Each structure stands twice: as structure tokens, then as C-alpha cells.
Amino acid sequence: MPDAAAEPGTAAARNAAEEKSAFAHPAVEPDSTAGYGDHPDQVIDFYAPRGVTGPGEAAPVVVVLHGGSWRAPYDRRHISPFAGFLAERGFAVASVEYRRGAQGTGAAGSGEPVAGRWPDTFDDVAAALDALPELVRQHLPRADARRTVLTGHSAGGHLALWAAARHLLPADALWRTDRPAALRGVVALAPIADFEVADKLDVCGGAARQLLGGGELFAERRPYADPALLLPTGIATTLVQGRADVDVPQAVAEAYADAAAKAGEVVGVTLLEDVGHYPLIDPAADACAVVAEEIAQLAW
């Protein structure tokens, strides 16, 4: 594999092409949408399964959390082709929207919106997951909520790992649950899974530090937000990572897997050669089929 740091032009060109391909698909409209709160961003899109690929009549539920550095310009519509792809594979899909950062600018001189809102982004993901079983019963009658898998891409991969670890949050965390979530597993796609490593690598323009408020708040809030500090979860977890990813490098996923191992938990890591950040959610890419298979192994 070519070294991305040694060949920045080549890596940048490939990344741009992969991003263009992933974003070229028209948005796939959901079968229904429901709110889990009063804010316009507190909604979930539901995609009914188009076919059943596993045993039994009821389809597993895949909860999708989109990425985009927790920043406002990126909403769930960009991942709707991926949600539609999973529905075509026989899954019942719930694609969650949540509040993202919009005020001010991000890293100095970047011109980017701030990454996330504290505590709103976490409030929303917790509320959405708590409301999901009843909403699935209402909007996905062919689904079996007892077979639920969380997946998310990039910043959404972080949120999926975090949502599966709420029972490990500090005792004073409002999002803490008294038991592990009833999940078949988590499939996190190029997740921002270790905030210390992500911060050192300046992943997505320092998005992890911005999400937690920056400055001294970064260290203070990490125990409430960093999946690498919330282990072992006791929930089957797989990370899918492109080796050529220049947005969220492989080192971030490996750091999380190492932290899990030190906590006595085995986390699967599927590394894809010659794959960057975006093919994991691009229905036109072979990597997307690999993701669907990883989900199926946990769900069926």
C-alpha cells in the first residue's frame, strides 16, 4: 500500500474521488419518519425491508448513525443511499438524525462549523435509542427489535460505540443506563473511536476536541464521551476500516481495539485494502457489501 503521508497528492485525489462517488447517489426517501423530540433534528427515518435474506419472517433492525464530524452541514440525507442499500438487503433500517454543531467556526482559520453540541448531541442519541423500540413497533411492523445492530460512519461510528456503552458511563451521567443495551452488536465504520489518538492526529480538523468544548473541557468530558474509556461493553463489536483512509486513519480504530483488549474484551477489526473513508457507505463500492455482511453476521 502506498504511504499516504509520502504521497499526499495521490491520497488526496483518491479520497476526493471516493467522496464524489459516495455523494453522487440521489437521496433515498424513507418509508416513514417519526420524531423522538420537539426539535426539527430529533427525527428518525424508517426504511422497511425490501426482502428477507435470513431465516424467519421478521427482519433485523439496523440503526444507522450518520457521520460528518458532528457538524451541521452533514445530515442524514447523505447516508440515505446506504440506508436504502441495507433495506434492499433485507434489513429494517432506522436512520437517526441528531443535533450537530452550527455556531461559530471550528479550528482556527478553518471556516468550518463547530463539531457537535454539548450536551445536545449526546442527549439526542440517548433519547433516540430509548424511543426506538416503540417507534420500530409502529413504523416497521416486519421488524424484530430483539435483533438490533447499531452501525455508524465516522462521527456516527463514535456515536454507535458510545450508545452501546451507556451502562459504563460515570454514575453522575444523565445518559447512563442501569444495564447494557439489548443489542446483537455494533458495526462501527471508520469510527472516531479513541479521542486521545484522534486529537493527536487532528482528525477532521480537531472535531473531537470541539465536540467536548475544547480547552480543559476536553479532558474533563472525555470520561462521558470517549468510547475508548468505556470498556468492556460486553456487546459484540466490529470495526470496519479502510487502510487508505486519510480522514479517520487506521490508527484510531487500532487504538480502540487495543484499549478493548487491555480491558479484557475482543473487538473485531476488519481492515480493507485500498479502501478509504467513503466506500464503506457507498452502495456502488465493494466495501459497502462487506459492511452489509458484517452486519448480517451479527443480526441473523
Coordinates of C-alpha atoms in Angstrom, one line a residue:
M1 CA 0.0 0.0 0.0
P2 CA 1.4 3.4 -0.8
D3 CA 2.2 5.6 2.1
A4 CA -0.4 8.3 2.3
A5 CA 1.9 10.8 4.1
A6 CA 4.6 10.2 1.4
E7 CA 2.2 10.7 -1.5
P8 CA -0.3 13.3 -0.3
G9 CA -1.4 14.2 -3.8
T10 CA -2.3 10.6 -4.7
A11 CA -4.1 10.0 -1.4
A12 CA -6.0 13.3 -1.7
A13 CA -7.0 12.5 -5.2
R14 CA -8.3 9.1 -4.3
N15 CA -10.1 10.4 -1.3
A16 CA -11.8 13.1 -3.4
A17 CA -12.9 10.6 -6.0
E18 CA -14.3 8.2 -3.3
E19 CA -16.1 11.1 -1.7
K20 CA -17.6 12.2 -5.0
S21 CA -18.8 8.7 -5.7
A22 CA -20.4 8.3 -2.3
F23 CA -22.2 11.6 -2.5
A24 CA -23.3 11.2 -6.2
H25 CA -26.3 8.9 -5.4
P26 CA -29.6 10.6 -5.1
A27 CA -31.1 10.7 -1.6
V28 CA -33.4 7.7 -0.9
E29 CA -36.7 8.7 0.7
P30 CA -37.7 6.8 3.8
D31 CA -41.0 4.9 4.0
S32 CA -41.8 7.0 7.1
T33 CA -40.4 9.5 9.6
A34 CA -41.1 9.9 13.2
G35 CA -40.0 12.4 15.9
Y36 CA -38.4 11.4 19.2
G37 CA -38.4 15.0 20.5
D38 CA -39.6 18.5 19.7
H39 CA -36.6 19.8 17.8
P40 CA -36.6 19.5 14.0
D41 CA -33.5 17.4 14.1
Q42 CA -34.9 14.9 16.6
V43 CA -36.3 12.6 14.0
I44 CA -35.7 9.0 12.7
D45 CA -36.2 7.9 9.1
F46 CA -37.6 4.3 8.7
Y47 CA -36.9 2.0 5.7
A48 CA -38.9 -1.2 5.5
P49 CA -37.1 -4.3 4.4
R50 CA -37.4 -4.9 0.7
G51 CA -36.7 -8.6 1.1
V52 CA -35.6 -11.1 3.8
T53 CA -32.2 -12.6 3.4
G54 CA -32.1 -14.7 6.5
P55 CA -34.2 -17.2 8.3
G56 CA -37.6 -16.3 9.6
E57 CA -40.1 -13.7 8.5
A58 CA -39.2 -10.8 10.8
A59 CA -36.2 -8.7 9.7
P60 CA -33.4 -7.5 12.0
V61 CA -33.2 -3.8 12.7
V62 CA -30.2 -1.8 11.7
V63 CA -29.9 1.6 13.4
V64 CA -27.8 4.0 11.3
L65 CA -26.0 7.0 12.8
H66 CA -24.6 9.3 10.1
G67 CA -21.2 11.0 10.2
G68 CA -19.9 14.4 9.1
S69 CA -17.7 15.4 12.0
W70 CA -20.9 16.1 14.1
R71 CA -21.1 19.3 12.0
A72 CA -24.4 20.9 10.8
P73 CA -23.8 20.8 7.0
Y74 CA -23.9 17.0 7.1
D75 CA -27.3 15.5 7.9
R76 CA -28.8 12.0 7.4
R77 CA -29.7 12.6 3.8
H78 CA -26.1 11.9 2.7
I79 CA -26.3 8.4 4.2
S80 CA -29.8 7.6 2.9
P81 CA -28.4 5.7 -0.1
F82 CA -26.6 3.4 2.4
A83 CA -29.8 3.1 4.4
G84 CA -31.7 2.2 1.2
F85 CA -28.9 -0.3 0.3
L86 CA -29.4 -2.1 3.7
A87 CA -33.1 -2.2 3.2
E88 CA -32.7 -3.8 -0.2
R89 CA -30.5 -6.4 1.6
G90 CA -33.5 -7.4 3.8
F91 CA -32.8 -5.2 6.9
A92 CA -35.3 -2.9 8.6
V93 CA -33.5 0.4 8.9
A94 CA -33.8 3.3 11.3
S95 CA -31.7 6.3 10.3
V96 CA -31.3 8.7 13.2
E97 CA -30.9 12.5 13.0
Y98 CA -29.4 14.5 15.8
R99 CA -28.4 18.0 16.6
R100 CA -25.0 19.0 15.3
G101 CA -22.7 22.0 15.8
A102 CA -23.5 25.1 13.9
Q103 CA -22.5 28.2 15.9
G104 CA -19.1 29.9 15.3
T105 CA -16.3 28.3 13.4
G106 CA -14.2 25.2 14.1
A107 CA -10.4 25.1 14.1
A108 CA -8.7 28.5 13.8
G109 CA -9.0 29.7 10.3
S110 CA -10.8 26.6 9.0
G111 CA -14.1 28.3 8.4
E112 CA -15.9 25.1 9.4
P113 CA -18.8 25.0 11.8
V114 CA -18.2 23.7 15.3
A115 CA -18.3 20.0 15.7
G116 CA -21.3 18.9 17.7
R117 CA -23.2 20.5 20.6
W118 CA -22.6 19.7 24.2
P119 CA -24.7 18.1 25.6
D120 CA -27.3 18.2 22.9
T121 CA -25.7 15.7 20.5
F122 CA -25.5 13.1 23.3
D123 CA -28.9 14.0 24.6
D124 CA -30.4 13.2 21.2
V125 CA -28.7 9.9 20.6
A126 CA -29.6 8.7 24.0
A127 CA -33.2 9.8 23.6
A128 CA -33.5 8.3 20.1
L129 CA -32.2 4.9 21.2
D130 CA -34.6 5.0 24.2
A131 CA -37.5 5.7 22.0
L132 CA -36.6 3.3 19.2
P133 CA -38.3 0.1 20.4
E134 CA -41.7 1.7 20.4
L135 CA -41.1 3.6 17.2
V136 CA -40.0 0.4 15.5
R137 CA -43.2 -1.4 16.5
Q138 CA -45.2 1.5 15.0
H139 CA -43.2 2.1 11.8
L140 CA -41.5 -1.2 11.0
P141 CA -44.1 -4.0 11.6
R142 CA -42.0 -6.5 9.7
A143 CA -39.0 -5.9 12.0
D144 CA -37.8 -7.8 15.1
A145 CA -36.4 -5.2 17.5
R146 CA -34.9 -8.0 19.6
R147 CA -32.3 -8.3 16.8
T148 CA -30.9 -4.8 16.6
V149 CA -27.5 -3.9 15.4
L150 CA -26.1 -0.4 15.7
T151 CA -23.9 1.0 12.9
G152 CA -22.5 4.4 12.2
H153 CA -19.9 6.0 9.9
S154 CA -17.1 8.2 11.1
A155 CA -18.6 10.5 13.8
G156 CA -21.6 8.3 13.6
G157 CA -19.4 5.3 14.3
H158 CA -18.3 7.1 17.5
L159 CA -21.9 7.6 18.5
A160 CA -22.8 4.0 17.8
L161 CA -19.9 2.8 20.1
W162 CA -20.9 5.4 22.7
A163 CA -24.6 4.4 22.6
A164 CA -23.6 0.8 23.3
A165 CA -21.6 1.8 26.3
R166 CA -24.0 4.0 28.2
H167 CA -24.1 1.5 31.1
L168 CA -20.5 2.2 31.7
L169 CA -20.8 6.0 31.9
P170 CA -19.8 7.7 35.1
A171 CA -22.5 7.5 37.8
D172 CA -23.5 11.1 37.5
A173 CA -24.1 11.0 33.7
L174 CA -27.7 11.7 32.8
W175 CA -27.3 9.3 29.8
R176 CA -26.2 6.3 31.9
T177 CA -28.4 3.2 31.8
D178 CA -28.6 0.5 34.5
R179 CA -27.9 -2.3 32.2
P180 CA -26.3 -3.0 28.7
A181 CA -28.4 -2.1 25.7
A182 CA -30.3 -5.0 24.2
L183 CA -28.2 -5.2 21.0
R184 CA -27.0 -8.0 18.9
G185 CA -23.9 -5.9 18.3
V186 CA -22.2 -2.8 16.9
V187 CA -20.6 -2.4 13.5
A188 CA -18.6 0.9 13.5
L189 CA -17.4 2.2 10.2
A190 CA -14.1 4.2 10.3
P191 CA -15.2 5.4 13.7
I192 CA -13.7 8.3 15.7
A193 CA -13.3 5.7 18.4
D194 CA -10.4 7.0 20.5
F195 CA -10.5 10.7 21.3
E196 CA -6.9 10.9 22.5
V197 CA -5.5 9.5 19.3
A198 CA -7.9 11.4 17.1
D199 CA -6.9 14.6 18.9
K200 CA -3.2 13.9 18.3
L201 CA -3.9 13.3 14.6
D202 CA -6.1 16.3 14.3
V203 CA -8.8 14.1 12.8
C204 CA -11.5 16.1 10.9
G205 CA -9.9 19.4 11.9
G206 CA -9.9 18.7 15.6
A207 CA -13.5 17.7 15.7
A208 CA -13.3 15.5 18.8
R209 CA -11.9 18.4 20.9
Q210 CA -14.5 20.8 19.5
L211 CA -17.3 18.3 20.4
L212 CA -16.3 18.4 24.0
G213 CA -15.9 22.1 24.2
G214 CA -12.2 22.4 23.8
G215 CA -9.6 23.6 26.3
E216 CA -9.7 22.0 29.7
L217 CA -13.2 20.7 29.0
F218 CA -11.7 18.1 26.6
A219 CA -10.1 16.2 29.4
E220 CA -13.0 16.8 31.8
R221 CA -15.6 15.5 29.5
R222 CA -13.7 12.6 27.9
P223 CA -14.9 10.0 30.5
Y224 CA -18.5 10.9 29.4
A225 CA -17.9 10.7 25.7
D226 CA -14.8 8.8 24.6
P227 CA -15.7 5.1 23.7
A228 CA -12.0 4.1 24.4
L229 CA -12.7 4.9 28.0
L230 CA -16.0 3.0 28.2
L231 CA -14.8 -0.6 28.0
P232 CA -15.5 -3.5 28.2
T233 CA -19.1 -3.2 26.9
G234 CA -20.0 -6.9 26.8
I235 CA -21.6 -6.3 23.4
A236 CA -20.2 -7.9 20.2
T237 CA -18.4 -5.1 18.3
T238 CA -16.7 -5.0 14.9
L239 CA -14.8 -2.1 13.4
V240 CA -14.6 -1.8 9.6
Q241 CA -11.7 0.3 8.5
G242 CA -10.2 1.2 5.2
R243 CA -6.4 1.0 5.3
A244 CA -6.2 4.0 2.9
D245 CA -8.5 6.2 5.0
V246 CA -6.9 9.7 5.3
D247 CA -9.9 11.3 7.1
V248 CA -10.0 8.9 10.1
P249 CA -6.8 6.9 9.9
Q250 CA -6.4 3.2 10.8
A251 CA -4.5 4.2 13.9
V252 CA -7.7 5.4 15.6
A253 CA -9.6 2.1 15.2
E254 CA -6.5 0.2 16.3
A255 CA -6.2 2.3 19.4
Y256 CA -9.8 1.5 20.4
A257 CA -9.2 -2.3 19.7
D258 CA -6.1 -2.1 21.9
A259 CA -8.0 -0.4 24.7
A260 CA -10.7 -3.1 24.5
A261 CA -8.0 -5.8 24.7
K262 CA -6.5 -4.2 27.8
A263 CA -10.0 -4.2 29.3
G264 CA -10.4 -7.9 28.6
E265 CA -12.7 -7.6 25.5
V266 CA -12.0 -8.8 22.0
V267 CA -13.2 -6.3 19.3
G268 CA -13.1 -7.4 15.7
V269 CA -11.3 -5.2 13.2
T270 CA -11.9 -5.7 9.5
L271 CA -9.3 -3.9 7.5
L272 CA -9.9 -3.3 3.8
E273 CA -7.0 -2.9 1.4
D274 CA -7.0 0.1 -0.9
V275 CA -10.2 1.5 0.6
G276 CA -10.5 5.0 2.0
H277 CA -13.1 6.7 4.2
Y278 CA -16.2 6.9 1.9
P279 CA -16.6 3.5 0.2
L280 CA -17.9 2.0 3.4
I281 CA -21.2 3.8 2.9
D282 CA -21.1 3.9 -1.0
P283 CA -23.6 1.4 -2.5
A284 CA -21.5 1.4 -5.7
A285 CA -18.4 0.2 -3.8
D286 CA -17.5 -3.4 -3.0
A287 CA -16.7 -2.2 0.6
C288 CA -20.3 -1.5 1.2
A289 CA -21.2 -5.1 0.6
V290 CA -18.5 -6.1 3.1
V291 CA -20.2 -3.8 5.6
A292 CA -23.6 -5.4 5.0
E293 CA -22.1 -8.9 5.5
E294 CA -20.5 -7.8 8.8
I295 CA -23.9 -6.6 10.0
A296 CA -25.6 -9.7 8.8
Q297 CA -23.2 -11.9 10.8
L298 CA -24.4 -10.2 14.0
A299 CA -28.0 -9.7 13.1
W300 CA -29.2 -13.0 11.8

